[in-house]
C-alpha cells in the first residue's frame, strides 16, 4: 500500500473527513516515516517506534493535528489554539509542528499527549527542521528559533528584518532560511551567530534547497538564485517572468522550479543557463517532484503536469476540480501520483499508475 505525503496546506474552509475518505486515498498535509517521494520532505528519524511508524500526521484549519494509522483509523487528535499550516516533522517518537496560535508544539507520536510547547511572538507556518536534538523553525515575528527538542527550552533566537515563512534547511552545521527582509540568511546552527546574508531584490517566501555546496532559493524579485553555501557569494541568478515562491528541486545537475509567470523552469545547476521551460495555464507555487526522469508539478490552473525532465515535453496532465496552490505532488510506492485539491482536509487525489 502506498504511503504518501503533501507538504502544504489547504484553504481556510478545511474540515476533517471520515475513514472512507482516507481509504479512498483522500488526505492532506501528511508526513510519513517510510516510503513516498516528495520534493521537500520534513526532517525525520529512523528512531520512531514501530508502533507509530506508519501513522500519518495531518494539520488542519480545524486547529487540530490528526494522527491516522495505515488502515485509515484515527488514533488521536491534538488541539492547538488556531489553524495548523506548518508541515509536521516526526523525530524519535515526537511530532513537532507550528500553529497560528504562535506556538511550536511537541506531541507524543504514540498517544497525542503534549510533550511541551514554545511560544513565539506571532504565527508559525514555517515547517520545522529537527537536527541533532534541536528544532529549527521560523515565525512571523521575524525570528528563527532553535529549540531543544527534548524539553522545549530555547537554545537561541536569530532576528531577521521581516517575517519568516520560508522553511529552514540545515546542512553541515548551518541553517539556511529566507525572510521577508529580502535576504537569505546563513546561521550557525550551534550558537545562532550569523555566517552571512545575501540580499535579493524582494521578499523570500521560497524554502531553500542545499546541494553540493550551493543554496538554491527563489525570490519575489522574479529570480532564482544559486548562492555559495560557504561564503554567501552569488554563483548565478536566473530571471523568470514573475515571483518565484516555489521551493526548487535539484536532481542530476538540474534545478526545477516554478514561477508565478505560469512556467516550470529547468535550469542548469552549474551555470544557471536555461535547459527548457514548460508553460502551464496559471501560476506555479508548488515544489516540483522529480521521479524516474519525469517532473511532476501542480499549477493554479487546476492541473497536475507530468513533464519529461530531459526535454520539457509533456507526458500527461491531470485536471483537478480546484487550483493546486502550495501543495507538492508526490509519487507512491505502487506507481500512483497524489496531488491535493482545495476545499477541505482530506482532498488528495490518487491518479492512475503511470
mmCIF file of C-alpha atoms in Angstrom:
data_model
loop_
_atom_site.group_PDB
_atom_site.id
_atom_site.type_symbol
_atom_site.label_atom_id
_atom_site.label_comp_id
_atom_site.label_asym_id
_atom_site.label_seq_id
_atom_site.Cartn_x
_atom_site.Cartn_y
_atom_site.Cartn_z
ATOM 1 C CA UNK A 1 0.000 0.000 0.000
ATOM 2 C CA UNK A 2 1.349 3.402 -0.945
ATOM 3 C CA UNK A 3 2.318 5.835 1.740
ATOM 4 C CA UNK A 4 2.320 9.413 0.696
ATOM 5 C CA UNK A 5 2.754 12.983 1.810
ATOM 6 C CA UNK A 6 1.971 16.513 0.837
ATOM 7 C CA UNK A 7 3.864 19.398 2.327
ATOM 8 C CA UNK A 8 1.447 22.271 2.215
ATOM 9 C CA UNK A 9 -1.953 23.230 3.435
ATOM 10 C CA UNK A 10 -5.475 23.738 2.175
ATOM 11 C CA UNK A 11 -7.691 26.804 2.418
ATOM 12 C CA UNK A 12 -9.454 28.135 5.481
ATOM 13 C CA UNK A 13 -12.605 26.133 4.698
ATOM 14 C CA UNK A 14 -10.804 22.904 5.576
ATOM 15 C CA UNK A 15 -12.616 20.316 7.677
ATOM 16 C CA UNK A 16 -11.990 16.719 8.630
ATOM 17 C CA UNK A 17 -13.063 13.656 6.661
ATOM 18 C CA UNK A 18 -14.134 10.186 7.669
ATOM 19 C CA UNK A 19 -12.369 6.825 7.342
ATOM 20 C CA UNK A 20 -13.974 6.151 3.967
ATOM 21 C CA UNK A 21 -12.331 9.251 2.542
ATOM 22 C CA UNK A 22 -8.968 8.117 3.807
ATOM 23 C CA UNK A 23 -9.430 4.599 2.474
ATOM 24 C CA UNK A 24 -10.197 6.098 -0.917
ATOM 25 C CA UNK A 25 -6.846 7.877 -0.880
ATOM 26 C CA UNK A 26 -8.012 11.241 0.429
ATOM 27 C CA UNK A 27 -5.615 13.025 2.803
ATOM 28 C CA UNK A 28 -3.779 16.303 3.068
ATOM 29 C CA UNK A 29 -0.665 17.696 4.794
ATOM 30 C CA UNK A 30 0.560 14.198 5.640
ATOM 31 C CA UNK A 31 4.105 13.374 6.664
ATOM 32 C CA UNK A 32 5.102 9.729 6.803
ATOM 33 C CA UNK A 33 8.154 7.883 8.005
ATOM 34 C CA UNK A 34 8.690 5.278 5.332
ATOM 35 C CA UNK A 35 8.038 5.402 1.626
ATOM 36 C CA UNK A 36 6.672 8.095 -0.602
ATOM 37 C CA UNK A 37 8.607 10.602 -2.659
ATOM 38 C CA UNK A 38 8.186 14.320 -2.163
ATOM 39 C CA UNK A 39 10.067 17.385 -3.336
ATOM 40 C CA UNK A 40 10.819 18.589 0.179
ATOM 41 C CA UNK A 41 10.211 16.069 2.984
ATOM 42 C CA UNK A 42 10.309 17.137 6.623
ATOM 43 C CA UNK A 43 13.111 16.110 8.957
ATOM 44 C CA UNK A 44 12.562 12.565 10.125
ATOM 45 C CA UNK A 45 14.363 9.813 12.030
ATOM 46 C CA UNK A 46 14.692 6.054 11.930
ATOM 47 C CA UNK A 47 14.277 6.039 15.723
ATOM 48 C CA UNK A 48 10.486 6.297 15.552
ATOM 49 C CA UNK A 49 8.917 3.298 17.331
ATOM 50 C CA UNK A 50 7.414 0.609 15.112
ATOM 51 C CA UNK A 51 4.007 1.155 16.738
ATOM 52 C CA UNK A 52 3.746 4.665 15.293
ATOM 53 C CA UNK A 53 5.971 4.332 12.229
ATOM 54 C CA UNK A 54 3.036 4.162 9.836
ATOM 55 C CA UNK A 55 0.952 6.962 11.349
ATOM 56 C CA UNK A 56 0.104 9.936 9.186
ATOM 57 C CA UNK A 57 0.075 13.270 10.988
ATOM 58 C CA UNK A 58 -2.188 15.875 9.434
ATOM 59 C CA UNK A 59 -2.569 19.505 10.423
ATOM 60 C CA UNK A 60 -5.831 21.270 9.654
ATOM 61 C CA UNK A 61 -7.656 24.581 9.794
ATOM 62 C CA UNK A 62 -9.872 22.919 12.429
ATOM 63 C CA UNK A 63 -6.930 23.754 14.792
ATOM 64 C CA UNK A 64 -6.085 20.080 15.248
ATOM 65 C CA UNK A 65 -3.276 17.708 14.418
ATOM 66 C CA UNK A 66 -4.744 14.334 13.466
ATOM 67 C CA UNK A 67 -2.865 11.024 13.707
ATOM 68 C CA UNK A 68 -4.145 8.376 11.304
ATOM 69 C CA UNK A 69 -2.911 4.792 11.155
ATOM 70 C CA UNK A 70 -2.193 2.843 7.976
ATOM 71 C CA UNK A 71 -5.755 1.482 7.925
ATOM 72 C CA UNK A 72 -7.301 4.937 7.932
ATOM 73 C CA UNK A 73 -8.409 4.907 11.552
ATOM 74 C CA UNK A 74 -7.944 7.998 13.649
ATOM 75 C CA UNK A 75 -5.634 7.226 16.561
ATOM 76 C CA UNK A 76 -5.727 10.581 18.267
ATOM 77 C CA UNK A 77 -6.135 14.307 17.794
ATOM 78 C CA UNK A 78 -4.222 17.134 19.405
ATOM 79 C CA UNK A 79 -5.803 20.581 19.569
ATOM 80 C CA UNK A 80 -3.876 23.817 19.258
ATOM 81 C CA UNK A 81 -5.244 27.317 19.614
ATOM 82 C CA UNK A 82 -5.548 28.064 15.907
ATOM 83 C CA UNK A 83 -5.017 26.715 12.390
ATOM 84 C CA UNK A 84 -2.106 24.415 11.600
ATOM 85 C CA UNK A 85 -0.472 25.307 8.295
ATOM 86 C CA UNK A 86 3.017 24.073 9.113
ATOM 87 C CA UNK A 87 4.030 20.605 7.961
ATOM 88 C CA UNK A 88 4.912 18.345 10.903
ATOM 89 C CA UNK A 89 8.342 16.825 11.462
ATOM 90 C CA UNK A 90 8.386 13.422 13.169
ATOM 91 C CA UNK A 91 11.579 12.502 15.005
ATOM 92 C CA UNK A 92 12.248 9.865 17.677
ATOM 93 C CA UNK A 93 8.596 9.379 18.549
ATOM 94 C CA UNK A 94 7.741 13.076 18.784
ATOM 95 C CA UNK A 95 5.777 15.213 16.324
ATOM 96 C CA UNK A 96 6.875 18.844 16.016
ATOM 97 C CA UNK A 97 4.517 21.314 14.364
ATOM 98 C CA UNK A 98 3.852 25.049 14.318
ATOM 99 C CA UNK A 99 0.446 26.691 14.656
ATOM 100 C CA UNK A 100 -1.202 30.042 14.084
ATOM 101 C CA UNK A 101 -1.575 30.168 17.879
ATOM 102 C CA UNK A 102 2.078 31.387 17.786
ATOM 103 C CA UNK A 103 3.372 28.163 19.321
ATOM 104 C CA UNK A 104 5.657 25.336 18.347
ATOM 105 C CA UNK A 105 4.111 22.125 19.669
ATOM 106 C CA UNK A 106 5.902 18.895 20.572
ATOM 107 C CA UNK A 107 3.463 15.976 20.735
ATOM 108 C CA UNK A 108 3.915 12.347 21.719
ATOM 109 C CA UNK A 109 3.505 10.464 18.448
ATOM 110 C CA UNK A 110 2.082 7.365 20.127
ATOM 111 C CA UNK A 111 -0.763 8.872 22.134
ATOM 112 C CA UNK A 112 -1.082 12.542 21.188
ATOM 113 C CA UNK A 113 -0.202 13.916 24.586
ATOM 114 C CA UNK A 114 1.630 17.204 24.849
ATOM 115 C CA UNK A 115 5.354 16.996 25.478
ATOM 116 C CA UNK A 116 5.879 20.745 25.543
ATOM 117 C CA UNK A 117 5.057 23.986 23.733
ATOM 118 C CA UNK A 118 7.194 27.001 22.961
ATOM 119 C CA UNK A 119 5.537 30.353 22.299
ATOM 120 C CA UNK A 120 6.894 32.790 19.735
ATOM 121 C CA UNK A 121 5.698 36.309 19.059
ATOM 122 C CA UNK A 122 3.491 35.526 16.066
ATOM 123 C CA UNK A 123 2.013 32.740 13.964
ATOM 124 C CA UNK A 124 4.120 29.879 12.615
ATOM 125 C CA UNK A 125 3.628 28.497 9.137
ATOM 126 C CA UNK A 126 7.288 27.708 8.566
ATOM 127 C CA UNK A 127 7.810 23.950 8.763
ATOM 128 C CA UNK A 128 10.315 22.847 11.408
ATOM 129 C CA UNK A 129 13.582 21.058 10.753
ATOM 130 C CA UNK A 130 14.887 18.770 13.502
ATOM 131 C CA UNK A 131 18.617 18.052 13.509
ATOM 132 C CA UNK A 132 20.845 16.705 16.301
ATOM 133 C CA UNK A 133 18.294 17.270 19.048
ATOM 134 C CA UNK A 134 17.358 20.813 18.049
ATOM 135 C CA UNK A 135 14.192 22.067 16.366
ATOM 136 C CA UNK A 136 14.700 24.982 13.980
ATOM 137 C CA UNK A 137 11.614 26.948 12.966
ATOM 138 C CA UNK A 138 10.754 30.407 11.702
ATOM 139 C CA UNK A 139 7.969 32.694 12.906
ATOM 140 C CA UNK A 140 6.125 35.668 11.509
ATOM 141 C CA UNK A 141 7.643 37.626 14.423
ATOM 142 C CA UNK A 142 10.799 37.865 12.225
ATOM 143 C CA UNK A 143 12.783 35.340 14.264
ATOM 144 C CA UNK A 144 14.321 31.957 13.618
ATOM 145 C CA UNK A 145 14.213 29.806 16.744
ATOM 146 C CA UNK A 146 16.439 26.951 17.870
ATOM 147 C CA UNK A 147 14.537 24.931 20.472
ATOM 148 C CA UNK A 148 15.779 21.962 22.489
ATOM 149 C CA UNK A 149 13.850 19.009 21.094
ATOM 150 C CA UNK A 150 13.774 17.175 24.422
ATOM 151 C CA UNK A 151 12.403 19.829 26.770
ATOM 152 C CA UNK A 152 11.325 22.850 24.705
ATOM 153 C CA UNK A 153 13.855 25.236 26.134
ATOM 154 C CA UNK A 154 15.248 27.903 23.859
ATOM 155 C CA UNK A 155 18.795 27.406 22.640
ATOM 156 C CA UNK A 156 18.923 30.691 20.751
ATOM 157 C CA UNK A 157 16.964 33.060 18.518
ATOM 158 C CA UNK A 158 18.120 34.867 15.428
ATOM 159 C CA UNK A 159 16.316 38.028 14.362
ATOM 160 C CA UNK A 160 15.819 38.986 10.744
ATOM 161 C CA UNK A 161 14.240 42.142 9.401
ATOM 162 C CA UNK A 162 10.992 40.552 8.243
ATOM 163 C CA UNK A 163 8.583 37.668 8.647
ATOM 164 C CA UNK A 164 9.934 34.158 8.194
ATOM 165 C CA UNK A 165 7.585 31.937 6.203
ATOM 166 C CA UNK A 166 10.385 30.051 4.495
ATOM 167 C CA UNK A 167 11.176 26.639 5.985
ATOM 168 C CA UNK A 168 14.787 26.235 7.140
ATOM 169 C CA UNK A 169 17.304 23.831 5.650
ATOM 170 C CA UNK A 170 20.076 22.590 7.960
ATOM 171 C CA UNK A 171 23.240 21.318 6.293
ATOM 172 C CA UNK A 172 26.727 20.809 7.758
ATOM 173 C CA UNK A 173 26.083 22.849 10.876
ATOM 174 C CA UNK A 174 24.500 25.808 9.111
ATOM 175 C CA UNK A 175 20.825 26.828 8.974
ATOM 176 C CA UNK A 176 19.672 28.458 5.733
ATOM 177 C CA UNK A 177 16.385 30.355 5.683
ATOM 178 C CA UNK A 178 14.733 33.127 3.716
ATOM 179 C CA UNK A 179 12.988 36.175 5.179
ATOM 180 C CA UNK A 180 10.656 38.949 4.139
ATOM 181 C CA UNK A 181 13.594 41.297 4.701
ATOM 182 C CA UNK A 182 14.643 40.193 1.177
ATOM 183 C CA UNK A 183 17.594 38.220 2.484
ATOM 184 C CA UNK A 184 18.777 34.651 2.540
ATOM 185 C CA UNK A 185 20.353 34.054 5.955
ATOM 186 C CA UNK A 186 23.061 31.540 6.830
ATOM 187 C CA UNK A 187 23.187 30.966 10.587
ATOM 188 C CA UNK A 188 25.500 28.888 12.739
ATOM 189 C CA UNK A 189 23.351 26.011 13.965
ATOM 190 C CA UNK A 190 25.174 25.719 17.276
ATOM 191 C CA UNK A 191 25.088 29.271 18.616
ATOM 192 C CA UNK A 192 22.822 31.266 16.293
ATOM 193 C CA UNK A 193 25.527 33.591 15.075
ATOM 194 C CA UNK A 194 25.366 34.959 11.560
ATOM 195 C CA UNK A 195 27.564 33.306 8.977
ATOM 196 C CA UNK A 196 26.466 35.538 6.099
ATOM 197 C CA UNK A 197 23.448 37.063 4.396
ATOM 198 C CA UNK A 198 22.663 37.515 0.729
ATOM 199 C CA UNK A 199 20.215 40.243 -0.273
ATOM 200 C CA UNK A 200 17.813 39.769 -3.150
ATOM 201 C CA UNK A 201 15.512 42.378 -4.632
ATOM 202 C CA UNK A 202 12.391 41.381 -2.684
ATOM 203 C CA UNK A 203 10.940 39.054 -0.046
ATOM 204 C CA UNK A 204 11.909 35.385 0.098
ATOM 205 C CA UNK A 205 8.981 33.027 0.626
ATOM 206 C CA UNK A 206 10.638 30.101 -1.148
ATOM 207 C CA UNK A 207 12.342 27.476 1.000
ATOM 208 C CA UNK A 208 15.997 26.836 0.142
ATOM 209 C CA UNK A 209 17.481 23.634 -1.258
ATOM 210 C CA UNK A 210 21.141 22.958 -0.471
ATOM 211 C CA UNK A 211 23.010 20.647 -2.842
ATOM 212 C CA UNK A 212 26.754 20.190 -3.348
ATOM 213 C CA UNK A 213 27.726 23.354 -1.522
ATOM 214 C CA UNK A 214 25.206 25.605 -3.245
ATOM 215 C CA UNK A 215 21.983 27.093 -1.858
ATOM 216 C CA UNK A 216 19.165 27.442 -4.384
ATOM 217 C CA UNK A 217 16.290 29.756 -3.476
ATOM 218 C CA UNK A 218 13.661 31.846 -5.201
ATOM 219 C CA UNK A 219 12.630 35.442 -4.509
ATOM 220 C CA UNK A 220 9.662 37.723 -5.119
ATOM 221 C CA UNK A 221 12.052 39.720 -7.349
ATOM 222 C CA UNK A 222 11.405 37.092 -10.073
ATOM 223 C CA UNK A 223 14.798 35.401 -9.762
ATOM 224 C CA UNK A 224 16.099 32.006 -8.795
ATOM 225 C CA UNK A 225 19.439 32.345 -7.028
ATOM 226 C CA UNK A 226 22.370 29.986 -6.643
ATOM 227 C CA UNK A 227 24.437 31.081 -3.633
ATOM 228 C CA UNK A 228 27.728 29.648 -2.432
ATOM 229 C CA UNK A 229 26.879 27.908 0.843
ATOM 230 C CA UNK A 230 30.279 28.596 2.378
ATOM 231 C CA UNK A 231 30.620 32.341 1.871
ATOM 232 C CA UNK A 232 27.318 33.698 0.563
ATOM 233 C CA UNK A 233 28.643 34.836 -2.791
ATOM 234 C CA UNK A 234 26.376 34.569 -5.797
ATOM 235 C CA UNK A 235 27.149 31.802 -8.237
ATOM 236 C CA UNK A 236 24.434 32.885 -10.646
ATOM 237 C CA UNK A 237 20.844 34.092 -10.872
ATOM 238 C CA UNK A 238 18.189 33.246 -13.420
ATOM 239 C CA UNK A 239 15.356 35.653 -14.090
ATOM 240 C CA UNK A 240 11.828 34.428 -14.675
ATOM 241 C CA UNK A 241 8.802 36.478 -15.666
ATOM 242 C CA UNK A 242 7.355 36.787 -12.157
ATOM 243 C CA UNK A 243 7.938 35.945 -8.497
ATOM 244 C CA UNK A 244 9.474 32.601 -7.512
ATOM 245 C CA UNK A 245 7.739 31.203 -4.434
ATOM 246 C CA UNK A 246 8.169 27.577 -5.427
ATOM 247 C CA UNK A 247 10.824 25.676 -3.454
ATOM 248 C CA UNK A 248 13.304 24.315 -6.007
ATOM 249 C CA UNK A 249 14.099 20.650 -6.583
ATOM 250 C CA UNK A 250 17.653 19.783 -7.653
ATOM 251 C CA UNK A 251 18.201 16.473 -9.439
ATOM 252 C CA UNK A 252 21.117 15.303 -11.591
ATOM 253 C CA UNK A 253 22.604 18.745 -12.058
ATOM 254 C CA UNK A 254 19.351 20.467 -12.981
ATOM 255 C CA UNK A 255 17.247 22.831 -10.863
ATOM 256 C CA UNK A 256 13.498 22.552 -11.403
ATOM 257 C CA UNK A 257 11.375 25.413 -10.119
ATOM 258 C CA UNK A 258 8.011 27.008 -10.779
ATOM 259 C CA UNK A 259 7.264 30.691 -11.211
ATOM 260 C CA UNK A 260 4.218 32.931 -10.970
ATOM 261 C CA UNK A 261 4.735 33.583 -14.701
ATOM 262 C CA UNK A 262 2.938 30.231 -15.150
ATOM 263 C CA UNK A 263 6.074 28.360 -16.208
ATOM 264 C CA UNK A 264 8.086 25.419 -14.965
ATOM 265 C CA UNK A 265 11.813 26.014 -15.438
ATOM 266 C CA UNK A 266 14.679 23.567 -15.849
ATOM 267 C CA UNK A 267 17.930 25.383 -15.147
ATOM 268 C CA UNK A 268 21.483 24.095 -15.328
ATOM 269 C CA UNK A 269 22.690 23.933 -11.721
ATOM 270 C CA UNK A 270 26.290 24.688 -12.649
ATOM 271 C CA UNK A 271 25.899 27.901 -14.642
ATOM 272 C CA UNK A 272 22.251 28.976 -14.445
ATOM 273 C CA UNK A 273 21.566 28.548 -18.144
ATOM 274 C CA UNK A 274 18.075 27.576 -19.167
ATOM 275 C CA UNK A 275 17.560 23.997 -20.278
ATOM 276 C CA UNK A 276 13.871 24.376 -21.106
ATOM 277 C CA UNK A 277 10.602 25.865 -19.875
ATOM 278 C CA UNK A 278 7.100 24.434 -19.870
ATOM 279 C CA UNK A 279 4.132 26.793 -19.753
ATOM 280 C CA UNK A 280 1.001 25.995 -17.761
ATOM 281 C CA UNK A 281 -2.216 27.997 -17.606
ATOM 282 C CA UNK A 282 -1.587 29.803 -14.304
ATOM 283 C CA UNK A 283 0.932 30.474 -11.556
ATOM 284 C CA UNK A 284 3.107 27.729 -10.092
ATOM 285 C CA UNK A 285 3.741 27.932 -6.362
ATOM 286 C CA UNK A 286 4.176 24.247 -5.533
ATOM 287 C CA UNK A 287 7.515 22.470 -5.383
ATOM 288 C CA UNK A 288 8.260 20.077 -8.236
ATOM 289 C CA UNK A 289 8.868 16.395 -7.563
ATOM 290 C CA UNK A 290 11.234 14.542 -9.883
ATOM 291 C CA UNK A 291 10.873 10.782 -10.220
ATOM 292 C CA UNK A 292 12.357 8.473 -12.853
ATOM 293 C CA UNK A 293 13.016 11.192 -15.377
ATOM 294 C CA UNK A 294 9.645 12.919 -15.004
ATOM 295 C CA UNK A 295 8.927 16.253 -13.284
ATOM 296 C CA UNK A 296 5.555 16.480 -11.530
ATOM 297 C CA UNK A 297 4.242 19.918 -10.630
ATOM 298 C CA UNK A 298 0.893 21.482 -9.820
ATOM 299 C CA UNK A 299 -0.451 24.764 -11.152
ATOM 300 C CA UNK A 300 -3.188 27.146 -10.126
ATOM 301 C CA UNK A 301 -4.870 26.263 -13.435
ATOM 302 C CA UNK A 302 -6.178 23.166 -11.586
ATOM 303 C CA UNK A 303 -3.807 20.749 -13.355
ATOM 304 C CA UNK A 304 -1.083 18.388 -12.297
ATOM 305 C CA UNK A 305 1.567 18.184 -15.006
ATOM 306 C CA UNK A 306 3.980 15.375 -15.792
ATOM 307 C CA UNK A 307 6.837 16.793 -17.862
ATOM 308 C CA UNK A 308 9.801 14.977 -19.352
ATOM 309 C CA UNK A 309 12.806 16.032 -17.276
ATOM 310 C CA UNK A 310 15.216 15.817 -20.206
ATOM 311 C CA UNK A 311 13.465 17.946 -22.820
ATOM 312 C CA UNK A 312 10.427 19.576 -21.184
ATOM 313 C CA UNK A 313 7.866 17.814 -23.318
ATOM 314 C CA UNK A 314 4.526 16.976 -21.748
ATOM 315 C CA UNK A 315 3.945 13.400 -20.692
ATOM 316 C CA UNK A 316 0.401 13.992 -19.444
ATOM 317 C CA UNK A 317 -1.826 16.322 -17.455
ATOM 318 C CA UNK A 318 -4.469 15.587 -14.872
ATOM 319 C CA UNK A 319 -7.209 18.099 -14.140
ATOM 320 C CA UNK A 320 -8.491 18.527 -10.587
ATOM 321 C CA UNK A 321 -11.552 20.492 -9.516
ATOM 322 C CA UNK A 322 -9.552 23.296 -7.895
ATOM 323 C CA UNK A 323 -6.268 25.150 -8.086
ATOM 324 C CA UNK A 324 -3.102 23.477 -6.810
ATOM 325 C CA UNK A 325 -1.521 26.077 -4.581
ATOM 326 C CA UNK A 326 1.429 25.267 -2.286
ATOM 327 C CA UNK A 327 0.878 21.515 -2.308
ATOM 328 C CA UNK A 328 3.615 19.449 -3.896
ATOM 329 C CA UNK A 329 2.837 16.322 -5.893
ATOM 330 C CA UNK A 330 4.323 13.032 -4.799
ATOM 331 C CA UNK A 331 4.690 9.536 -6.145
ATOM 332 C CA UNK A 332 3.692 6.488 -4.143
ATOM 333 C CA UNK A 333 5.381 3.110 -3.945
ATOM 334 C CA UNK A 334 2.824 1.488 -6.231
ATOM 335 C CA UNK A 335 3.309 3.924 -9.097
ATOM 336 C CA UNK A 336 0.485 6.286 -8.153
ATOM 337 C CA UNK A 337 0.764 10.041 -8.113
ATOM 338 C CA UNK A 338 -1.032 12.114 -5.499
ATOM 339 C CA UNK A 339 -1.989 15.767 -5.611
ATOM 340 C CA UNK A 340 -4.036 17.982 -3.329
ATOM 341 C CA UNK A 341 -7.156 19.791 -4.406
ATOM 342 C CA UNK A 342 -8.617 22.576 -2.248
ATOM 343 C CA UNK A 343 -11.793 22.598 -0.222
ATOM 344 C CA UNK A 344 -11.063 20.682 2.977
ATOM 345 C CA UNK A 345 -8.670 18.378 4.710
ATOM 346 C CA UNK A 346 -8.875 15.046 3.010
ATOM 347 C CA UNK A 347 -8.609 16.081 -0.595
ATOM 348 C CA UNK A 348 -5.569 14.386 -2.040
ATOM 349 C CA UNK A 349 -6.471 12.753 -5.325
ATOM 350 C CA UNK A 350 -4.902 9.447 -6.373
ATOM 351 C CA UNK A 351 -4.072 9.314 -10.051
ATOM 352 C CA UNK A 352 -3.855 6.118 -12.089
ATOM 353 C CA UNK A 353 -0.493 4.315 -12.010
ATOM 354 C CA UNK A 354 1.931 5.577 -14.624
#
